[in-house]
XYZ file of C-alpha atoms in Angstrom:
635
model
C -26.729 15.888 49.754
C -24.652 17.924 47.262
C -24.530 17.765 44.269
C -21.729 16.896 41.953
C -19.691 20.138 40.528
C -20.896 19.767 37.299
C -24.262 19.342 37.939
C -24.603 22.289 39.308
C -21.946 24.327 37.416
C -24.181 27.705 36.134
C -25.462 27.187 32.941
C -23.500 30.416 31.643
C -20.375 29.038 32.240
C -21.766 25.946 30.611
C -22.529 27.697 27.794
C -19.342 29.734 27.683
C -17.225 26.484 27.759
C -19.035 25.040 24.446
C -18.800 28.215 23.106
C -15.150 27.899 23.657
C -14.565 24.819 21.855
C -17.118 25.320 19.011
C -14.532 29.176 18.251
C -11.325 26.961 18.577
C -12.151 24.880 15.776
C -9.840 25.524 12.707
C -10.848 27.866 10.156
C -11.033 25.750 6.598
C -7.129 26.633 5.075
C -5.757 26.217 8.186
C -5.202 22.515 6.826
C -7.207 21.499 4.269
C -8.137 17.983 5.327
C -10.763 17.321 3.022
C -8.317 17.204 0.175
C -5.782 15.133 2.450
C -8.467 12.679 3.386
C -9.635 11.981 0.326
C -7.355 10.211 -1.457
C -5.870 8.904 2.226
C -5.292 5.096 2.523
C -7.552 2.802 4.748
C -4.246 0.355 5.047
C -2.854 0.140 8.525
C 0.020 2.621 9.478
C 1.416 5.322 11.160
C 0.242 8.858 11.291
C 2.382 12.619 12.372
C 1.072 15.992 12.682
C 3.196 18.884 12.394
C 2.630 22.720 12.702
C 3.383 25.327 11.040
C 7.033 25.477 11.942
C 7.430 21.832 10.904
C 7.691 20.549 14.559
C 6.140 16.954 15.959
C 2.502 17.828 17.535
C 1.279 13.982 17.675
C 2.072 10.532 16.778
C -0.495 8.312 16.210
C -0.914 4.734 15.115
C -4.245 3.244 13.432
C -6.043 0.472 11.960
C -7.631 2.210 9.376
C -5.237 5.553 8.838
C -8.641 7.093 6.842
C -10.814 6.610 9.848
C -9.136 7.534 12.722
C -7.650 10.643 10.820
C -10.811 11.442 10.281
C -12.086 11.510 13.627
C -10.193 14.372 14.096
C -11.844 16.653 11.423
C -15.579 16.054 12.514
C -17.960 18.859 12.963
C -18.802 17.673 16.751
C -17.521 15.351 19.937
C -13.973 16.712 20.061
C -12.767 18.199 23.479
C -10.973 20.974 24.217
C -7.041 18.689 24.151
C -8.328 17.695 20.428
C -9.618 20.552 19.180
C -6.308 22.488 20.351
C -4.201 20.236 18.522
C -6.540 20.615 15.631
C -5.942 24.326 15.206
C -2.427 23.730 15.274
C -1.880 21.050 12.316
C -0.513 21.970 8.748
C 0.326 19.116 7.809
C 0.287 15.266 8.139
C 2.324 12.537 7.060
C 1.731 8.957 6.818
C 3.600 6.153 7.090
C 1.974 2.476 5.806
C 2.914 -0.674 7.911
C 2.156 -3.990 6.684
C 0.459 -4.915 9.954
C -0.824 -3.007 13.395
C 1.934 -4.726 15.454
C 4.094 -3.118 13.294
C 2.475 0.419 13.659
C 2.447 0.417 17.490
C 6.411 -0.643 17.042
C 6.776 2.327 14.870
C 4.486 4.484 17.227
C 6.711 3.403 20.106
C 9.912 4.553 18.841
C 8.850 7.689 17.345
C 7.175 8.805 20.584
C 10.666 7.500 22.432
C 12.738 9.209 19.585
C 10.588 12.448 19.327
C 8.929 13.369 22.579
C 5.708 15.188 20.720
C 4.250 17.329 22.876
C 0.709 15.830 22.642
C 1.839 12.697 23.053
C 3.145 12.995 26.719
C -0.174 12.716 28.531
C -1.513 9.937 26.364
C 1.915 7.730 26.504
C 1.811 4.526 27.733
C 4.180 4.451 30.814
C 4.333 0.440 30.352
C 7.646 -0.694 28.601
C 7.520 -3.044 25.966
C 7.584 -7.213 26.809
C 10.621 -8.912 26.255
C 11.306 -12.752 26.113
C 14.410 -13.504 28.509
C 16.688 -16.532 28.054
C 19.313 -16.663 31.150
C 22.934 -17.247 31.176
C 23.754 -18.153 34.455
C 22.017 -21.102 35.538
C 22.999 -24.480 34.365
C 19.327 -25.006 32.656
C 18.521 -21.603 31.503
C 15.164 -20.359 32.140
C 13.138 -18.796 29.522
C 10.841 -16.101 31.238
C 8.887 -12.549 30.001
C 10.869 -9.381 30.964
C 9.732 -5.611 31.542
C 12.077 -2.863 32.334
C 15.446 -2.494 32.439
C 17.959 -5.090 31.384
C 19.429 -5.572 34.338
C 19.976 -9.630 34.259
C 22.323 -11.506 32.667
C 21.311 -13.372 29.548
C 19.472 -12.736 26.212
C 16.439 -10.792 25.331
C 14.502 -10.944 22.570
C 12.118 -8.368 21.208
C 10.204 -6.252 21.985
C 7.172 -7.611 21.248
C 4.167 -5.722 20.816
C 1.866 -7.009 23.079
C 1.811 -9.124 26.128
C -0.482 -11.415 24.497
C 2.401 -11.903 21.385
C 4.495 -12.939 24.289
C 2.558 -15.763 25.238
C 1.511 -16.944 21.907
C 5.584 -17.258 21.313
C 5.860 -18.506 25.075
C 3.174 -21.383 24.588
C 5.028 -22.222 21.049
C 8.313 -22.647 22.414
C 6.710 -24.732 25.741
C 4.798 -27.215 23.706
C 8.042 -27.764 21.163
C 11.169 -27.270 22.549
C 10.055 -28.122 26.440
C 12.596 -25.195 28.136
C 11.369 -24.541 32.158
C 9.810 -21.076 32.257
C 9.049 -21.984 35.973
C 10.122 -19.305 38.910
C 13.580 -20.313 40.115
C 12.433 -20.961 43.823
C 9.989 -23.188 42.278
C 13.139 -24.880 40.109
C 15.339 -25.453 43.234
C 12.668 -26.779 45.447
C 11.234 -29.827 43.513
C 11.401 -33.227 44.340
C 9.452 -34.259 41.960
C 8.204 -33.838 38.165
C 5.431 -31.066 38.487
C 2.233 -30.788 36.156
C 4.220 -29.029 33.173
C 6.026 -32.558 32.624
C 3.045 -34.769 33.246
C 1.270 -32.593 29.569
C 4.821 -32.396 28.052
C 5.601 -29.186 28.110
C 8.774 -29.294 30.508
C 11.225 -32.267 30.100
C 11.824 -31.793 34.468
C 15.163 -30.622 34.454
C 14.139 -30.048 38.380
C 14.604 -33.533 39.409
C 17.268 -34.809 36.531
C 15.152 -36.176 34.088
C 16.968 -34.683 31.226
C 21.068 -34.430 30.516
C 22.730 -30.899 30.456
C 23.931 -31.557 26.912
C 19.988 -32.550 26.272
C 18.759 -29.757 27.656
C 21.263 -26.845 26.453
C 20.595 -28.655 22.666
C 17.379 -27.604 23.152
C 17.926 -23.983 24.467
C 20.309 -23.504 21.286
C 16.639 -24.213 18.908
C 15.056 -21.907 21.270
C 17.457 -19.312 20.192
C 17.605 -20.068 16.727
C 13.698 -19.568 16.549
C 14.028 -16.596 18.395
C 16.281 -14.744 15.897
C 14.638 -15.508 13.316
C 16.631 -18.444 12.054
C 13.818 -20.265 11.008
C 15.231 -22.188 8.255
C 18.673 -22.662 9.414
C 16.564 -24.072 12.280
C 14.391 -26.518 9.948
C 17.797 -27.608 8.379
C 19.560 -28.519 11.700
C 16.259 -30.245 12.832
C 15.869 -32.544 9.712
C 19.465 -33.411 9.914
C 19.154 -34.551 13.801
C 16.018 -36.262 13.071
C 17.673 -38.382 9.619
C 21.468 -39.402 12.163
C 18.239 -40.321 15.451
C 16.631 -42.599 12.332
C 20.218 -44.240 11.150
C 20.519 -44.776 15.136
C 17.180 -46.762 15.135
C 16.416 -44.238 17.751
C 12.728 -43.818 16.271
C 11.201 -42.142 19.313
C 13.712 -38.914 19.275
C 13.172 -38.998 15.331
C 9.508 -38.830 16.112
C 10.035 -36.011 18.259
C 12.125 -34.203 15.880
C 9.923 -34.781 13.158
C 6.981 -32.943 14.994
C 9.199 -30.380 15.841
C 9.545 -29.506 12.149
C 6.089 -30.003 11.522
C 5.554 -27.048 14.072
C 8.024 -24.871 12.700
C 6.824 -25.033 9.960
C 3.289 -24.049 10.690
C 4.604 -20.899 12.751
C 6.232 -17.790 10.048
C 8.487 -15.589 12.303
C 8.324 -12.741 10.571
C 8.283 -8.988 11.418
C 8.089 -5.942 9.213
C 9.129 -3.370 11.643
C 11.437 -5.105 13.974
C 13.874 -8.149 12.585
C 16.803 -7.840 10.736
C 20.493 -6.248 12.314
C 22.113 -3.288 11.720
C 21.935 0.499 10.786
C 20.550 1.489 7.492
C 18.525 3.910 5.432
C 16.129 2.743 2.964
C 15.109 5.283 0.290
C 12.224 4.572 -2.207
C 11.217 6.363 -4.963
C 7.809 6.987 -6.443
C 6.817 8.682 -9.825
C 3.467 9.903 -10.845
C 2.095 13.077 -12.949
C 5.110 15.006 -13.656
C 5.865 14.044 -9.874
C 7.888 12.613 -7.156
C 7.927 11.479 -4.228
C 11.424 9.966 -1.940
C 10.696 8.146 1.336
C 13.838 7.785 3.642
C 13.036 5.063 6.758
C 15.434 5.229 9.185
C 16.325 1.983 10.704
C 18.305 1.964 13.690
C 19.513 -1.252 15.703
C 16.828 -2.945 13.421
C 13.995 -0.527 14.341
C 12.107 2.061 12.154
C 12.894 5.271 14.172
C 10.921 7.246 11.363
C 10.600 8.507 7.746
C 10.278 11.434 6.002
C 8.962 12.455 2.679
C 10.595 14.565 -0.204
C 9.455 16.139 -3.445
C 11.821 16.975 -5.716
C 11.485 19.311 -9.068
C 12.230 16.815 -11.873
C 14.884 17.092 -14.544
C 13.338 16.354 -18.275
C 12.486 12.506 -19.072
C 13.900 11.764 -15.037
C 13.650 7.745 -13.828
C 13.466 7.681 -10.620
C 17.202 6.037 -10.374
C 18.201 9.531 -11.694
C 16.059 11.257 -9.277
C 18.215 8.896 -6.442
C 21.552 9.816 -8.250
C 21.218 13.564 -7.717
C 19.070 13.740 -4.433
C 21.719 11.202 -2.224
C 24.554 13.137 -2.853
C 22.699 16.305 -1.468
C 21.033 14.503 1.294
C 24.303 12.693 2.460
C 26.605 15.188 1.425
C 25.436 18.336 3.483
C 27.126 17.796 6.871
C 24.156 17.378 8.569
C 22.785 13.779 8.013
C 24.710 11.073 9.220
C 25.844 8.272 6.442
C 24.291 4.643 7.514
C 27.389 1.871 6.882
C 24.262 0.383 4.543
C 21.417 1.973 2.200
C 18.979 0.270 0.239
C 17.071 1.428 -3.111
C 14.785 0.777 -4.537
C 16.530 1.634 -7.430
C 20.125 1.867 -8.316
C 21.700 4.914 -9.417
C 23.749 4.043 -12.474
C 26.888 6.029 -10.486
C 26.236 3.723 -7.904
C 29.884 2.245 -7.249
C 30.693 5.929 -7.044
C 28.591 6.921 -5.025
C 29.300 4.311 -2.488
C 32.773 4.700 -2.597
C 32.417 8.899 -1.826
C 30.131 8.083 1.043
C 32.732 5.613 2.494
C 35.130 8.230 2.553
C 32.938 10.713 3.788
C 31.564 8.181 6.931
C 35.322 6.608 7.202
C 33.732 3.224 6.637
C 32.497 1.190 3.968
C 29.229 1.684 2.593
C 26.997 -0.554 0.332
C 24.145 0.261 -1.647
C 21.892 -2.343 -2.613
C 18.621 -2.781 -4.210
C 17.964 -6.629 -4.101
C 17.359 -7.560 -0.303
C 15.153 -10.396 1.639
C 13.775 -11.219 5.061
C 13.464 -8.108 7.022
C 15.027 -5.562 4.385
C 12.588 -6.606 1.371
C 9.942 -5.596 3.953
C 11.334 -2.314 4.897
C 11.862 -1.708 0.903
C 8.589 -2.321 0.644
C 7.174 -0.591 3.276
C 9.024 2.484 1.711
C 7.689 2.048 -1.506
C 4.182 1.752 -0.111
C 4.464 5.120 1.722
C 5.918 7.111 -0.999
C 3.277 6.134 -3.687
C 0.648 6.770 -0.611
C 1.879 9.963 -0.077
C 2.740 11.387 -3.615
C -1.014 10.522 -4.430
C -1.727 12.674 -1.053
C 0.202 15.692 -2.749
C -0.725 15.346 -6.485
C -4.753 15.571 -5.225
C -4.151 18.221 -2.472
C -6.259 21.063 -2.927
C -3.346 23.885 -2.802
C -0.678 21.745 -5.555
C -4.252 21.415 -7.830
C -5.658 24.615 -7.106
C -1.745 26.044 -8.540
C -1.898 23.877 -11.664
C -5.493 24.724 -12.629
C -3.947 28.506 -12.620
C -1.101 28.018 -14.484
C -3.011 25.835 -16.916
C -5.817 28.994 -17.401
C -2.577 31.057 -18.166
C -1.571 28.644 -20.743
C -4.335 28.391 -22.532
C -5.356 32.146 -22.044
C -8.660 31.684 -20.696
C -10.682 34.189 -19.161
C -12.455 32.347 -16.345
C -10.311 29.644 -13.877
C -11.549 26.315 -15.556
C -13.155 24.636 -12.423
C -13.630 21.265 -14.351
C -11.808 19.282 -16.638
C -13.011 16.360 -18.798
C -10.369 13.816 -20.671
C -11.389 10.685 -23.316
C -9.079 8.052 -24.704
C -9.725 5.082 -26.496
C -8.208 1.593 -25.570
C -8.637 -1.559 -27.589
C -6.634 -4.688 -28.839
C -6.701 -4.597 -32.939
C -10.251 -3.257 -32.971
C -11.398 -5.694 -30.150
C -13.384 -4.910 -27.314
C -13.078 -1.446 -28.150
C -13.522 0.918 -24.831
C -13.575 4.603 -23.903
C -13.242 6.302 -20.812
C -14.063 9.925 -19.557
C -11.936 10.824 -16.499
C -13.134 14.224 -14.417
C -11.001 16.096 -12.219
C -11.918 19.464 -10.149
C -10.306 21.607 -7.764
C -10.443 18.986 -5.459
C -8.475 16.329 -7.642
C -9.896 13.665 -9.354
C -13.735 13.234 -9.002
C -14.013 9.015 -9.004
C -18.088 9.264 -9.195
C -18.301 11.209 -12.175
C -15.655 8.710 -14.011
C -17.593 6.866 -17.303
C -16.564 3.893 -19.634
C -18.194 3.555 -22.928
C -18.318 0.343 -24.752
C -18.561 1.075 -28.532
C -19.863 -1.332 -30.683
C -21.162 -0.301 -34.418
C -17.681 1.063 -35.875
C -14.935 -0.701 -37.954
C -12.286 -2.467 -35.353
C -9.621 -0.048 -34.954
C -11.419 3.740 -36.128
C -10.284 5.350 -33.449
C -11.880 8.824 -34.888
C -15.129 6.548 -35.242
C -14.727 5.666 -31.823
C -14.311 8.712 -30.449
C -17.163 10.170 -32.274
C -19.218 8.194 -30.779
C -18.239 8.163 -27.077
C -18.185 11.877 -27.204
C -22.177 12.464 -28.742
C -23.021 9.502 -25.958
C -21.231 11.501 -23.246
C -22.545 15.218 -23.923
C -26.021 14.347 -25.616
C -26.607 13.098 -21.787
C -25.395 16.041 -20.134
C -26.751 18.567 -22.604
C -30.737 16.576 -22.148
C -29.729 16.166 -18.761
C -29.022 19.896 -18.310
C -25.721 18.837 -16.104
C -22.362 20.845 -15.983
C -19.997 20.858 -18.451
C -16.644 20.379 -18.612
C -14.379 24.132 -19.284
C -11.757 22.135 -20.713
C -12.248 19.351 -22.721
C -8.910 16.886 -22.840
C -8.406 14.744 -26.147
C -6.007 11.992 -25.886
C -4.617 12.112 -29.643
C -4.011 14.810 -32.443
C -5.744 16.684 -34.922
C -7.856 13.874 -36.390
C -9.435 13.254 -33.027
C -9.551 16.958 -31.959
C -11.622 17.484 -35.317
C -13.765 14.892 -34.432
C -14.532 16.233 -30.808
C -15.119 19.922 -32.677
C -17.729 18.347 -34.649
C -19.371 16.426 -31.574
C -19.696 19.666 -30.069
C -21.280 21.794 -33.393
C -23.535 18.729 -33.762
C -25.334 18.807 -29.971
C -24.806 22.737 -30.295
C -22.427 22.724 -27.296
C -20.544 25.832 -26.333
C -17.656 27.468 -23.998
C -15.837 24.088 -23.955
C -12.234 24.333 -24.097
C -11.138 21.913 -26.720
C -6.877 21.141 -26.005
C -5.780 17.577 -27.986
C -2.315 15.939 -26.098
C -0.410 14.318 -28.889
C 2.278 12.321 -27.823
C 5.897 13.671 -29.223
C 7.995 11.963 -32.205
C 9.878 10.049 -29.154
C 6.343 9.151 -27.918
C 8.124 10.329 -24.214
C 6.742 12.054 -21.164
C 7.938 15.348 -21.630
C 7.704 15.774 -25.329
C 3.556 16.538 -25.345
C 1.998 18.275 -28.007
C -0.948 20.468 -27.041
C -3.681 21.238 -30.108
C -5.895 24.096 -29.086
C -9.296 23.298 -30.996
C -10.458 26.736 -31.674
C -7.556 27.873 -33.372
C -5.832 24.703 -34.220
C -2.364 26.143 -32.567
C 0.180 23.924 -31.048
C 2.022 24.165 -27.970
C 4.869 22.525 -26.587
C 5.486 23.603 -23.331
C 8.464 23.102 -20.384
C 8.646 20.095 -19.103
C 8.869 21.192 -15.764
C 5.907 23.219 -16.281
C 3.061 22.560 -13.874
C 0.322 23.324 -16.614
C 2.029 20.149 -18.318
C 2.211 17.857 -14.967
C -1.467 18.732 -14.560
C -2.722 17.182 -17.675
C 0.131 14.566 -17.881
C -1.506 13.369 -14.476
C -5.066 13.492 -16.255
C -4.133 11.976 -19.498
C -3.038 9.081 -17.748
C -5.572 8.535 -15.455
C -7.726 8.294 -18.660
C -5.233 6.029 -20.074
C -5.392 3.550 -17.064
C -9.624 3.721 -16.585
C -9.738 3.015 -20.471
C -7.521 -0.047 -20.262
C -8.453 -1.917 -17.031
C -12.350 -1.253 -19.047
C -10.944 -2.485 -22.517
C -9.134 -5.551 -20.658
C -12.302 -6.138 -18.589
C -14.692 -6.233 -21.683
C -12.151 -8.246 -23.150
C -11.851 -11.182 -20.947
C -15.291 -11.159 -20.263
C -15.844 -11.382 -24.588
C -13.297 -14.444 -24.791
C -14.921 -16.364 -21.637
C -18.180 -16.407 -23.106
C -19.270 -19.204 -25.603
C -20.120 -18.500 -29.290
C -23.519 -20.207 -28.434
C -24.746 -17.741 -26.044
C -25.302 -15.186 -28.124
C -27.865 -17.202 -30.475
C -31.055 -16.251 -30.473
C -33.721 -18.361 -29.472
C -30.685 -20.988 -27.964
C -31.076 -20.813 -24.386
C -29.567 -23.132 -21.813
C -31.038 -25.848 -22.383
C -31.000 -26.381 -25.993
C -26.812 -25.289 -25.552
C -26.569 -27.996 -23.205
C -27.618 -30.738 -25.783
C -25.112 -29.377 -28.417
C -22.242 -29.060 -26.025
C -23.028 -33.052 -25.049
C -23.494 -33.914 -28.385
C -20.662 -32.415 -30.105
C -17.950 -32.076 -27.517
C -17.129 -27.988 -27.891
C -18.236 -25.008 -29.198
C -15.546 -25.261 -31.596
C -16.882 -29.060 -32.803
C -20.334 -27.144 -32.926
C -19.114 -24.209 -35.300
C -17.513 -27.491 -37.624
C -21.257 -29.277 -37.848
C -23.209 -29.003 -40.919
C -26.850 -27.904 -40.889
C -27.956 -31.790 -41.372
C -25.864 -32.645 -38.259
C -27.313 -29.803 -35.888
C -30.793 -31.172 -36.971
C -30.380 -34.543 -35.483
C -30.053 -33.205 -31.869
C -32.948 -33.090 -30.002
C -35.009 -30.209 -29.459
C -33.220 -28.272 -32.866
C -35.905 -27.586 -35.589
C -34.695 -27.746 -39.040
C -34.980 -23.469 -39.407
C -33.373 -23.305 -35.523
C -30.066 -25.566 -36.977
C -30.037 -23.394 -39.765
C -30.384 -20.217 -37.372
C -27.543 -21.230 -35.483
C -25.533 -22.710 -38.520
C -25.345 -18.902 -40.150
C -24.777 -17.100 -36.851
C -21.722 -19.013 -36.213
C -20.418 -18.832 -40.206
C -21.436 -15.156 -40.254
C -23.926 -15.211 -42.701
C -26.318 -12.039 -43.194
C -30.300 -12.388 -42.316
């Protein structure tokens, strides 16, 4: 018998063929996808690869956008289709959906909109299901359609999967009762068939319901379908209060577990829903950085987005960033003004802005930033991907990589600083003081090599103290530990705390760390930084568009943000915990006995020594023990 082709294919050409695949894999700086998948969300969403000419190579939808991206970049188990489409990708953007129905949606129409070329053999020649409500009979029939839309009638959808057909199919059989039989099977009954007997059909067939009945209950169908849920819920508890008034109990009844359904079933879709044509543009800030998200929706569908980073003005809000990038979106001839575009936030010029684009589209145009149902979701789908992606750009390798350069250039150091190092201190009037120690890299922000330091031992509110001591904690361990220090060493404060940072340094014998202090300006704004070099004690102020600046802007707050969610942590956890707890020699048992005795901690703090002694179990020196802990007296 012969063998199989491949089994007996030579084991040269074999070898050629891996050899193949293993040279076609992309060269690191082709696309540096170890930056991008870093800092990539595991959310649901929508993912697009473009090459270098900015063109659609594939769309993609996924579960977990940081795992199937992924899949692509791994050292082994692509073929030969993959690994071509590998070595053409320079870039990838992402677009978050709240759920996967809404990815495939978005999938669907970009693939539809865009044709990418590595999408054509992998497309899914089935159209989308759509439910079908007919116009022609005298009791419409509510069926699932495919294809074209060639009957008269309504459709609703799509829907993204057969199976959220039926789900919606079996809802609307078990509460509104509308046939969804064949129409042969319709005109040929004589009698009710097995749908009636479980009530789920009220046998229109044979005349057991009125027209005006039955086309009452078509008119719910449709309300459900479009969404009308609570116009739907109103109309239904008014019916069911005039069936009551009647004394007709057993349509009240009815009517009352129709509610009860409805109201257990939320209609709502993030992609698909709503009416209309609009652009939603969010905007997100971050670092010295921004980041605009237009969604296109068109006919109530999310055709696509796309992502732009603008060079900020000084002290820019991101409703200034809106006010001068719509005018040059809209304005240019080339993109087409929606009759409706929602912000996420309002350009103070707004009215004027509006009124320009009306002109310009020869229709009215609104602008709004407060929107519900369908549009709050798109708004926040928009916001979702812009602060996704900005985070994408601020850590990518190439934007970092340029920063780090300019920021050698600024400070006028010999060697490219490879790793930076920034403290602050965060506390609430000397309580529950914390500081944090950020790290960042070429690569962005290294998470694993973040520290908190609870201090404990200084007067509340010395933040030089403070510092101090966070600082001898932090290198004493990596000096004894021999691990790598920091070239640049980022103080968050001015020339008290940079002196105290100098001496940290002398003290542990620490050398060829960069020592720059960022005081905040006399306006205390973004913008208006002061940098202290430590070895000289100079002061800088530079640009504010200067990337230098964004780079430790971007680092100073991170610092910022890990020292406060550890202050607020240490905090909460402080003011949970009962004064009795911290007692020695008062364990559980003997707190239990107070706290039943007295009431509270607070009734406990209020006894006198002669009072703690009558509880059982409390020696006369353990009631005095615990009398001076709580009244602060010295040992």
């Amino acid at each position: 018998m012969t063998e199989p082709k491949s089994m007996t294919e030579p084991k040269a050409i074999t070898e050629a063929k891996s050899k193949l695949v293993s040279d076609a894999r992309p060269e690191k700086g082709d696309f540096d996808s170890e930056a991008f998948l870093k800092t990539l969300t595991s959310r649901c969403g929508v993912y697009q690869m473009y090459d270098a000419a900015g063109e659609l190579l594939y769309v993609g939808k996924a579960r977990n956008l940081k795992n199937r991206v992924s899949s692509y970049f791994r050292n082994s188990g692509l073929n030969a289709k993959t690994v071509a489409l590998v070595m053409r990708i320079r870039d990838i953007q992402v677009t978050v959906t709240s759920t996967e129905a809404d990815a495939l949606l978005l999938e669907h129409n970009l693939i539809k909109t865009h044709k990418p070329p590595y999408n054509i053999l992998l497309r899914d020649d089935k159209s989308y299901p759509y439910i079908f409500l007919s116009s022609e009979d005298e009791f419409p029939r509510l069926t699932v359609h495919r294809g074209r839309k060639r009957k008269k009638g309504r459709y609703f959808g799509p829907y993204p999967s057969a199976g959220a057909v039926r789900q919606s199919m079996h809802f609307l059989q078990k509460v509104f009762k509308v046939r969804q039989c064949e129409d042969s099977y319709f005109r040929n009954r004589s009698r009710p068939c097995l749908q009636h007997q479980i009530d789920r059909c009220t046998a229109p067939c044979v005349d057991l319901v009125s027209p005006e009945e039955y086309s009452e209950q078509v008119e719910k169908t449709e309300l459900f379908l479009l969404g009308k849920s609570r116009e739907l819920q109103v109309r239904l508890a008014d019916d069911m209060e005039q069936a009551a008034a009647e004394l007709a109990y057993e349509k009240a009844a009815t009517l009352r577990d129709q509610i009860q359904h409805l109201q257990q079933v939320q209609n709502t879709q993030g992609i698909e829903g709503g009416r209309g044509d609009l652009d939603v543009v969010a905007a997100a800030m971050e670092g010295g950085q921004c980041c605009l998200q237009v969604l296109f929706v068109r006919d109530a569908r999310v055709l696509g987005s796309k992502s732009f980073y603008p060079k900020l003005r000084l002290e820019s809000t991101e409703a200034e960033v809106l006010e001068a990038f719509l005018p040059q979106f809209y304005l240019n001839g080339e993109q087409r003004v929606p009759p409706e575009l929602i912000l996420s936030h309002v350009p103070d010029n707004a009215a004027t802005l509006a009124e320009v684009f009306s002109d310009r589209a020869g229709r009215k145009v609104v602008m709004r930033e407060r929107v519900r149902e369908a549009r709050a979701r798109w708004l926040q789908l928009a916001a979702q991907t812009a602060e996704t992606n900005l985070i994408a750009h601020l850590t990518g390798k190439q934007t970092v990589q340029e920063r780090l350069q300019m920021l050698q250039e600024t400070l006028e150091m010999e060697v490219h600083p490879q790793r930076i190092e920034c403290f602050d201190i965060s506390h609430s009037s000397g309580e529950a003081t914390v500081a944090s120690c950020v790290v960042f890299d070429g690569n962005g922000a290294r998470k694993s090599d973040y520290r908190r330091f609870n201090i404990d031992g200084i007067e509340g509110g010395d933040d030089y103290a403070a510092m101090h001591q966070a600082l001898t904690r932090r290198f004493r361990r990596l000096r004894d530990e021999g691990a790598t220090l920091p070239d640049i060493l980022l103080i968050d404060g001015g020339k008290g705390q940079v002196t105290q940072a100098l001496d940290v340094l002398k003290e542990l014998q620490v050398s060829a760390v960069e020592v720059v202090g960022v005081a905040k300006g006399t306006t205390r704004k973004a913008g208006f930084e002061t940098l202290i070099l430590g070895d000289s004690g100079r002061e800088l102020q530079l640009a504010s568009d200067n990337p230098a600046l964004h780079l430790i802007q971007q680092i100073r707050d991170e610092a910022h943000r890990f020292a406060i969610t550890g202050h607020r942590n240490r905090r909460d956890k402080q003011r949970k915990q009962s004064s009795l707890e911290s007692i020695a020699g008062v364990g559980a048992k003997r707190r239990r006995e107070l706290l039943r005795h007295f009431g509270s901690a607070a009734a406990v703090e209020n006894a006198s020594v002669e009072e703690l002694r009558k509880i059982s179990g409390i020696s006369a020196n353990m009631a005095q023990t615990i009398y001076d802990h709580l009244h602060g007296v010295a040992d």
